[in-house]
Amino acid sequence: MEIGGRTVLEVILVEIIARLPLRTIARLKLVCKQWKSLIESSYLRRVFVSLHKNSSSSWSLMFGAEYPHPEAIGFHGCQTWDLQKSLGSYIMSSQRYLNLPTSSNYFYVASSNGLVWINVFFTRTDNMAYSYKSFVGNPVLNQWVEIPPPPDQCIPTGLVTRVENGIVSGFKVVRTSRTERGGMGVHRWRVYVYSSETGLWTSKRLHSFHPVNYNGSYPPLNLNGMLYLRERGMDATEPGVLVGYDFYGPEDDDQCLVIPLPLLSSKNVRRCLTTSGEDVIYIEILYPRLKVWKLDNNYSKIGEWWKLSREESVEFDAHCFPLAMNPFDATIVYLWSQHHGSLVTCDLRSQEFIVHQESESWRNSEGCYRINTSGTKGYVEGNSDAAMVMMLSPFVLQRWMDSVPRPPN
């Protein structure tokens, strides 16, 4: 007897397997060829994703390329994956799969839809020269694609992905070559782009009505193929802008979006840019008020880019900085408290505040959190002047074990 082209035994087996975490399912692929084929089928994937659509996946909030220990907050142990350590720990332990010297230094650059871009620096054994390699992959599945060197000197900038039917089908690595001013107030942003679909680097000259001065000191935001650079205003009284470009948009479109940030209500305001779900989020704190804006994804009315989605009284610490929002829950905000010298979880619904201690790991009903207090303190102290906007990079695993897209040959 068959059900929808599947035997009754297969249907029952899928219903059982799909209720297990992905870490366990990955091991079950080793049982036999039949189980491996069933687990890699689109049928089991659909059932699993449907059963876990309301569950969080594993995620981390990362500082950026200049930090040897780049993880600020790591969430793991959830029902979807049931990982035993944070994503940052998986990155740091990838060396044995990349066949590089044990003394190599691993630096997080960017991530998008479960893929991560890392640069690995090491000493060559043949001539003792210092060198590096770039990889894009999934550190949990130990699947990596080595990215060839770009044609010229350029700054690591961002990673964007193409998603089709919920599956990552391709990725692009973006490096900034240089920026320059053109005529008529137009600025040129020159980039090199590596595509997994071709396995090649191409150069692209983009145009912006705002100066682009990206220097690699922070991770840009990315969402749905768009890369957003945060650029300062002309002086300290201006809020600055986001310069955005869709790297999976029409090939003949070379015009960047210039999105003004919400007007500053005071020079003492503290701000961050982040993403949560399918939204770009801007958070502002001017004690005791906390405001949350969402970028209008329709860009329907020029001049009305942002929608104020929440305004709360947060009477906790007059000297706190917003850092990021939970990637799955827009009511959870992460703050840095100068008074406590600690990272703080703020639940906007219940007005509950959890102060985290140094290098703390803690568990709730959803999973386990790893907190990097000393690293976060150094990050905040280095980015706390009035003109800065905190920008942590969310690294979020997909809800299935999709293979990393590979270039031809």
Short mmCIF file of C-alpha atoms in Angstrom, two decimals:
data_model
loop_
_atom_site.label_atom_id
_atom_site.label_comp_id
_atom_site.label_asym_id
_atom_site.label_seq_id
_atom_site.Cartn_x
_atom_site.Cartn_y
_atom_site.Cartn_z
CA MET A 1 0.00 0.00 0.00
CA GLU A 2 1.23 3.50 -0.90
CA ILE A 3 0.34 6.99 0.34
CA GLY A 4 1.20 9.82 -2.06
CA GLY A 5 3.80 7.65 -3.81
CA ARG A 6 5.37 6.56 -0.50
CA THR A 7 4.99 3.19 1.22
CA VAL A 8 3.24 3.11 4.57
CA LEU A 9 6.53 2.18 6.21
CA GLU A 10 8.24 5.24 4.67
CA VAL A 11 5.44 7.56 5.80
CA ILE A 12 5.61 6.22 9.37
CA LEU A 13 9.41 6.44 9.37
CA VAL A 14 9.31 10.05 8.15
CA GLU A 15 6.79 11.02 10.83
CA ILE A 16 9.11 9.59 13.49
CA ILE A 17 12.39 10.98 12.12
CA ALA A 18 10.96 14.46 11.49
CA ARG A 19 10.30 14.86 15.21
CA LEU A 20 13.97 14.41 16.06
CA PRO A 21 16.52 17.26 16.15
CA LEU A 22 18.73 17.74 13.09
CA ARG A 23 21.88 16.71 14.96
CA THR A 24 20.35 13.27 15.48
CA ILE A 25 18.88 13.06 11.97
CA ALA A 26 22.33 13.73 10.48
CA ARG A 27 23.69 10.65 12.27
CA LEU A 28 20.77 8.51 11.06
CA LYS A 29 21.94 9.04 7.46
CA LEU A 30 24.74 6.59 8.28
CA VAL A 31 22.36 3.71 9.08
CA CYS A 32 21.92 2.55 5.48
CA LYS A 33 21.54 3.84 1.92
CA GLN A 34 17.75 3.69 2.09
CA TRP A 35 17.64 5.88 5.20
CA LYS A 36 20.16 8.31 3.70
CA SER A 37 18.03 8.64 0.55
CA LEU A 38 14.86 9.15 2.58
CA ILE A 39 16.44 11.74 4.89
CA GLU A 40 17.83 13.71 1.92
CA SER A 41 14.45 13.69 0.16
CA SER A 42 12.38 16.84 -0.26
CA TYR A 43 9.49 14.94 1.35
CA LEU A 44 11.17 14.59 4.76
CA ARG A 45 12.48 18.15 4.50
CA ARG A 46 8.93 19.49 3.99
CA VAL A 47 7.56 17.49 6.93
CA PHE A 48 10.41 18.56 9.23
CA VAL A 49 10.16 22.26 8.34
CA SER A 50 6.38 22.16 8.80
CA LEU A 51 6.67 20.58 12.24
CA HIS A 52 9.34 23.09 13.35
CA LYS A 53 8.02 26.26 11.69
CA ASN A 54 7.33 27.89 15.06
CA SER A 55 10.62 26.82 16.65
CA SER A 56 13.80 28.83 16.85
CA SER A 57 16.95 27.66 15.13
CA SER A 58 20.48 28.01 16.49
CA TRP A 59 21.91 31.53 16.15
CA SER A 60 24.72 33.80 17.27
CA LEU A 61 25.32 37.54 17.29
CA MET A 62 28.83 38.26 16.02
CA PHE A 63 31.08 41.31 16.36
CA GLY A 64 32.82 41.29 12.99
CA ALA A 65 36.11 40.68 11.20
CA GLU A 66 38.46 42.44 13.64
CA TYR A 67 37.69 40.24 16.67
CA PRO A 68 39.55 36.93 17.27
CA HIS A 69 36.66 35.77 19.52
CA PRO A 70 33.77 37.23 17.53
CA GLU A 71 30.72 35.78 19.30
CA ALA A 72 28.79 38.14 21.62
CA ILE A 73 25.78 35.87 22.25
CA GLY A 74 25.28 32.29 21.12
CA PHE A 75 22.02 30.32 21.31
CA HIS A 76 22.08 26.54 20.94
CA GLY A 77 20.46 23.38 22.28
CA CYS A 78 17.10 24.22 20.66
CA GLN A 79 14.61 21.59 19.48
CA THR A 80 15.45 22.20 15.81
CA TRP A 81 19.18 21.37 15.95
CA ASP A 82 19.98 20.33 19.58
CA LEU A 83 23.58 21.52 19.21
CA GLN A 84 25.87 20.98 22.18
CA LYS A 85 27.84 24.21 21.69
CA SER A 86 27.44 27.63 20.13
CA LEU A 87 27.99 28.42 16.44
CA GLY A 88 31.08 30.45 17.27
CA SER A 89 32.60 27.33 18.82
CA TYR A 90 31.94 25.36 15.64
CA ILE A 91 33.75 28.02 13.59
CA MET A 92 36.77 27.91 15.88
CA SER A 93 36.94 24.10 15.64
CA SER A 94 36.76 23.94 11.82
CA GLN A 95 40.52 23.71 11.30
CA ARG A 96 40.67 19.93 11.16
CA TYR A 97 38.14 19.90 8.30
CA LEU A 98 39.90 22.65 6.32
CA ASN A 99 43.32 20.90 6.43
CA LEU A 100 45.13 23.98 7.71
CA PRO A 101 47.84 24.36 10.39
CA THR A 102 46.61 24.08 13.96
CA SER A 103 48.11 27.50 14.70
CA SER A 104 45.78 29.18 12.18
CA ASN A 105 43.71 32.18 13.26
CA TYR A 106 40.05 32.17 12.26
CA PHE A 107 38.16 35.42 11.68
CA TYR A 108 34.43 35.73 11.11
CA VAL A 109 33.56 38.12 8.25
CA ALA A 110 29.84 37.77 7.48
CA SER A 111 26.91 35.36 7.26
CA SER A 112 23.65 34.94 5.38
CA ASN A 113 20.90 32.32 5.64
CA GLY A 114 22.99 29.79 7.51
CA LEU A 115 26.20 30.27 5.53
CA VAL A 116 29.25 31.93 7.05
CA TRP A 117 32.28 33.60 5.46
CA ILE A 118 35.55 33.19 7.37
CA ASN A 119 39.12 34.28 6.68
CA VAL A 120 41.85 32.00 8.00
CA PHE A 121 45.36 33.39 8.54
CA PHE A 122 48.33 31.04 8.85
CA THR A 123 52.09 30.71 8.31
CA ARG A 124 53.09 28.83 5.18
CA THR A 125 55.45 25.91 5.89
CA ASP A 126 57.34 26.25 2.59
CA ASN A 127 58.59 29.82 3.02
CA MET A 128 57.28 30.81 6.49
CA ALA A 129 55.37 33.71 4.90
CA TYR A 130 52.08 34.81 6.46
CA SER A 131 49.11 34.00 4.25
CA TYR A 132 45.35 33.58 4.37
CA LYS A 133 42.49 31.73 2.74
CA SER A 134 38.77 32.52 2.53
CA PHE A 135 35.98 29.99 2.94
CA VAL A 136 32.18 30.05 2.78
CA GLY A 137 30.29 27.20 4.36
CA ASN A 138 28.35 25.64 7.19
CA PRO A 139 30.58 24.90 10.22
CA VAL A 140 28.01 22.56 11.78
CA LEU A 141 27.79 20.33 8.69
CA ASN A 142 31.53 20.79 8.01
CA GLN A 143 30.84 21.76 4.42
CA TRP A 144 33.15 24.44 3.01
CA VAL A 145 33.88 26.11 -0.32
CA GLU A 146 37.28 27.76 -0.70
CA ILE A 147 36.99 31.19 -2.31
CA PRO A 148 39.84 32.05 -4.70
CA PRO A 149 41.73 35.31 -4.11
CA PRO A 150 40.16 38.41 -5.71
CA PRO A 151 41.88 40.01 -8.72
CA ASP A 152 43.05 43.02 -6.72
CA GLN A 153 43.50 44.36 -3.19
CA CYS A 154 40.07 44.92 -1.66
CA ILE A 155 38.25 44.98 1.67
CA PRO A 156 36.04 42.04 2.83
CA THR A 157 32.53 43.48 2.91
CA GLY A 158 29.58 41.11 2.93
CA LEU A 159 27.88 37.84 2.01
CA VAL A 160 24.49 37.59 0.31
CA THR A 161 22.44 34.56 -0.70
CA ARG A 162 19.74 33.55 -3.15
CA VAL A 163 16.89 31.54 -1.60
CA GLU A 164 14.47 29.56 -3.78
CA ASN A 165 11.58 27.61 -2.24
CA GLY A 166 13.22 27.97 1.16
CA ILE A 167 16.56 26.51 -0.02
CA VAL A 168 19.78 28.50 -0.39
CA SER A 169 20.63 27.98 -4.07
CA GLY A 170 23.57 30.37 -4.37
CA PHE A 171 25.77 32.90 -2.62
CA LYS A 172 27.87 35.94 -3.48
CA VAL A 173 30.95 37.24 -1.69
CA VAL A 174 31.34 41.02 -1.89
CA ARG A 175 34.58 42.97 -1.47
CA THR A 176 35.01 46.73 -1.68
CA SER A 177 37.73 47.77 -4.12
CA ARG A 178 37.55 51.52 -3.69
CA THR A 179 35.17 54.44 -3.44
CA GLU A 180 35.44 57.71 -5.30
CA ARG A 181 33.48 60.85 -6.01
CA GLY A 182 32.05 61.41 -9.47
CA GLY A 183 30.29 64.37 -10.99
CA MET A 184 26.84 65.78 -10.18
CA GLY A 185 27.06 64.64 -6.55
CA VAL A 186 27.20 60.96 -7.51
CA HIS A 187 29.66 58.70 -5.67
CA ARG A 188 31.08 55.46 -7.06
CA TRP A 189 31.34 52.31 -5.02
CA ARG A 190 33.56 49.78 -6.82
CA VAL A 191 33.23 46.16 -5.73
CA TYR A 192 34.43 42.71 -6.67
CA VAL A 193 31.75 40.00 -6.50
CA TYR A 194 32.39 36.25 -6.37
CA SER A 195 29.41 34.09 -7.38
CA SER A 196 28.94 30.44 -6.43
CA GLU A 197 26.97 30.00 -9.66
CA THR A 198 29.96 30.81 -11.88
CA GLY A 199 32.95 30.31 -9.58
CA LEU A 200 34.34 33.62 -10.84
CA TRP A 201 35.03 37.15 -9.60
CA THR A 202 33.49 40.04 -11.50
CA SER A 203 33.90 43.77 -10.98
CA LYS A 204 30.98 46.11 -10.58
CA ARG A 205 30.73 49.89 -10.34
CA LEU A 206 27.78 51.06 -8.26
CA HIS A 207 26.47 54.61 -7.89
CA SER A 208 25.25 56.33 -4.74
CA PHE A 209 24.01 59.84 -3.96
CA HIS A 210 25.74 59.58 -0.59
CA PRO A 211 29.48 59.05 0.02
CA VAL A 212 30.49 55.43 0.61
CA ASN A 213 33.44 55.16 2.99
CA TYR A 214 33.32 51.51 4.03
CA ASN A 215 36.56 50.41 5.71
CA GLY A 216 35.68 46.94 7.01
CA SER A 217 35.36 48.00 10.66
CA TYR A 218 31.79 46.68 11.06
CA PRO A 219 29.66 43.96 9.46
CA PRO A 220 27.01 45.37 7.08
CA LEU A 221 23.43 44.14 7.36
CA ASN A 222 22.12 41.75 4.73
CA LEU A 223 18.61 40.56 4.02
CA ASN A 224 17.06 38.92 0.94
CA GLY A 225 20.07 39.58 -1.27
CA MET A 226 20.40 43.20 -0.13
CA LEU A 227 23.56 44.50 1.51
CA TYR A 228 23.21 47.60 3.71
CA LEU A 229 26.22 49.75 4.61
CA ARG A 230 25.84 52.24 7.43
CA GLU A 231 27.38 55.62 6.52
CA ARG A 232 27.75 58.62 8.82
CA GLY A 233 26.03 61.94 8.25
CA MET A 234 27.92 65.04 7.22
CA ASP A 235 28.24 66.09 10.89
CA ALA A 236 27.35 64.82 14.39
CA THR A 237 23.84 66.31 14.23
CA GLU A 238 22.84 64.11 11.29
CA PRO A 239 21.66 60.52 11.89
CA GLY A 240 23.47 59.01 8.93
CA VAL A 241 22.12 56.74 6.21
CA LEU A 242 21.99 53.16 4.98
CA VAL A 243 23.42 52.63 1.52
CA GLY A 244 21.77 49.50 0.14
CA TYR A 245 22.21 47.43 -2.99
CA ASP A 246 20.48 44.24 -4.19
CA PHE A 247 23.23 41.94 -5.49
CA TYR A 248 20.60 39.57 -6.88
CA GLY A 249 18.67 42.36 -8.59
CA PRO A 250 18.75 43.22 -12.32
CA GLU A 251 22.28 43.15 -13.72
CA ASP A 252 21.88 46.52 -15.46
CA ASP A 253 20.78 48.29 -12.26
CA ASP A 254 23.82 49.97 -10.70
CA GLN A 255 22.00 52.49 -8.48
CA CYS A 256 22.20 52.13 -4.70
CA LEU A 257 19.36 52.99 -2.37
CA VAL A 258 20.17 55.78 0.09
CA ILE A 259 17.95 55.37 3.17
CA PRO A 260 18.10 58.13 5.82
CA LEU A 261 18.00 56.87 9.41
CA PRO A 262 15.32 58.32 11.72
CA LEU A 263 16.10 61.84 12.90
CA LEU A 264 18.07 62.14 16.12
CA SER A 265 15.99 63.32 19.07
CA SER A 266 19.16 64.22 21.02
CA LYS A 267 22.92 64.07 20.63
CA ASN A 268 22.93 61.69 23.63
CA VAL A 269 20.82 59.03 21.95
CA ARG A 270 22.27 55.50 21.68
CA ARG A 271 21.47 53.44 18.63
CA CYS A 272 21.86 50.09 16.93
CA LEU A 273 20.96 48.50 13.59
CA THR A 274 20.05 44.84 13.41
CA THR A 275 17.72 42.35 11.74
CA SER A 276 14.94 40.17 13.15
CA GLY A 277 12.86 37.80 11.06
CA GLU A 278 12.40 39.46 7.66
CA ASP A 279 12.94 43.02 8.92
CA VAL A 280 15.77 45.52 9.17
CA ILE A 281 15.49 47.04 12.66
CA TYR A 282 16.69 50.37 14.08
CA ILE A 283 16.66 50.77 17.88
CA GLU A 284 17.15 54.02 19.77
CA ILE A 285 17.51 54.62 23.51
CA LEU A 286 17.23 58.01 25.17
CA TYR A 287 16.64 57.20 28.81
CA PRO A 288 14.05 56.14 29.78
CA ARG A 289 12.48 55.72 26.31
CA LEU A 290 13.32 52.90 23.92
CA LYS A 291 12.04 53.11 20.34
CA VAL A 292 12.03 50.42 17.67
CA TRP A 293 11.67 51.18 13.97
CA LYS A 294 11.23 48.71 11.11
CA LEU A 295 12.37 49.46 7.57
CA ASP A 296 9.39 49.57 5.21
CA ASN A 297 10.15 46.68 2.88
CA ASN A 298 7.91 48.19 0.19
CA TYR A 299 9.80 51.51 0.15
CA SER A 300 6.38 52.81 -0.83
CA LYS A 301 6.76 56.48 0.01
CA ILE A 302 10.03 58.31 -0.42
CA GLY A 303 10.82 60.02 2.87
CA GLU A 304 8.85 57.46 4.87
CA TRP A 305 11.34 54.64 4.95
CA TRP A 306 10.81 53.71 8.60
CA LYS A 307 7.79 52.72 10.67
CA LEU A 308 7.84 53.19 14.43
CA SER A 309 6.74 49.75 15.61
CA ARG A 310 7.28 50.04 19.37
CA GLU A 311 7.98 52.62 22.07
CA GLU A 312 8.55 51.56 25.65
CA SER A 313 9.70 52.98 28.96
CA VAL A 314 12.85 51.10 29.98
CA GLU A 315 13.73 52.32 33.46
CA PHE A 316 16.67 50.04 34.07
CA ASP A 317 19.97 51.84 33.48
CA ALA A 318 20.41 55.44 32.37
CA HIS A 319 23.66 54.47 30.67
CA CYS A 320 22.85 51.46 28.54
CA PHE A 321 23.45 50.79 24.85
CA PRO A 322 21.18 48.79 22.52
CA LEU A 323 23.13 46.01 20.81
CA ALA A 324 20.70 43.87 18.82
CA MET A 325 17.32 42.19 18.68
CA ASN A 326 16.63 38.47 18.96
CA PRO A 327 16.65 37.05 15.39
CA PHE A 328 13.35 35.24 16.00
CA ASP A 329 11.58 37.35 18.64
CA ALA A 330 11.07 41.08 18.07
CA THR A 331 10.15 41.61 21.73
CA ILE A 332 13.61 40.59 23.02
CA VAL A 333 16.35 43.23 22.90
CA TYR A 334 19.95 42.84 24.04
CA LEU A 335 21.57 45.78 25.85
CA TRP A 336 24.92 46.65 27.35
CA SER A 337 24.64 48.07 30.88
CA GLN A 338 27.50 50.38 31.84
CA HIS A 339 26.27 50.42 35.45
CA HIS A 340 26.48 46.62 35.78
CA GLY A 341 29.31 46.16 33.27
CA SER A 342 27.25 43.33 31.81
CA LEU A 343 25.15 42.25 28.87
CA VAL A 344 21.42 42.41 29.60
CA THR A 345 18.43 40.64 28.06
CA CYS A 346 15.35 42.89 27.98
CA ASP A 347 11.88 41.43 27.44
CA LEU A 348 9.79 44.35 26.17
CA ARG A 349 6.51 42.55 26.91
CA SER A 350 7.09 41.78 30.56
CA GLN A 351 9.69 44.50 31.26
CA GLU A 352 11.91 41.75 32.68
CA PHE A 353 15.67 42.32 32.68
CA ILE A 354 18.26 39.55 33.01
CA VAL A 355 21.81 40.68 33.85
CA HIS A 356 24.38 38.19 32.57
CA GLN A 357 27.65 37.53 34.32
CA GLU A 358 31.11 37.08 32.79
CA SER A 359 31.36 34.22 30.26
CA GLU A 360 28.05 32.90 31.52
CA SER A 361 26.05 30.06 30.04
CA TRP A 362 22.41 29.86 30.98
CA ARG A 363 19.43 27.82 29.90
CA ASN A 364 15.72 28.47 29.59
CA SER A 365 12.85 26.43 28.16
CA GLU A 366 14.00 27.08 24.56
CA GLY A 367 17.71 26.24 24.81
CA CYS A 368 21.09 27.35 26.08
CA TYR A 369 22.78 30.75 25.76
CA ARG A 370 26.51 31.50 25.82
CA ILE A 371 27.41 35.07 26.81
CA ASN A 372 30.76 36.76 26.02
CA THR A 373 30.80 39.63 28.53
CA SER A 374 34.44 40.71 28.23
CA GLY A 375 34.30 40.73 24.43
CA THR A 376 31.09 42.74 24.43
CA LYS A 377 32.60 45.26 26.85
CA GLY A 378 35.55 45.82 24.52
CA TYR A 379 33.23 46.14 21.53
CA VAL A 380 31.05 48.76 23.23
CA GLU A 381 34.01 50.76 24.52
CA GLY A 382 35.45 50.88 21.01
CA ASN A 383 32.20 52.03 19.43
CA SER A 384 30.56 54.27 22.01
CA ASP A 385 31.04 57.75 20.57
CA ALA A 386 27.87 59.68 19.78
CA ALA A 387 28.06 59.21 16.01
CA MET A 388 28.38 55.41 16.13
CA VAL A 389 25.61 52.90 15.62
CA MET A 390 26.11 49.43 17.14
CA MET A 391 25.92 46.70 14.48
CA LEU A 392 26.26 43.04 15.42
CA SER A 393 26.02 40.43 12.69
CA PRO A 394 23.35 37.71 13.11
CA PHE A 395 24.52 34.21 12.14
CA VAL A 396 21.35 32.09 11.97
CA LEU A 397 21.20 28.44 10.90
CA GLN A 398 18.47 27.37 8.51
CA ARG A 399 15.83 24.92 9.71
CA TRP A 400 17.21 22.10 7.57
CA MET A 401 20.55 20.55 6.56
CA ASP A 402 20.70 21.99 3.04
CA SER A 403 24.04 21.47 1.33
CA VAL A 404 26.31 24.45 0.72
CA PRO A 405 25.99 25.62 -2.93
CA ARG A 406 29.13 24.75 -4.88
CA PRO A 407 30.57 26.44 -7.96
CA PRO A 408 30.97 24.53 -11.25
CA ASN A 409 33.91 22.09 -11.39
#
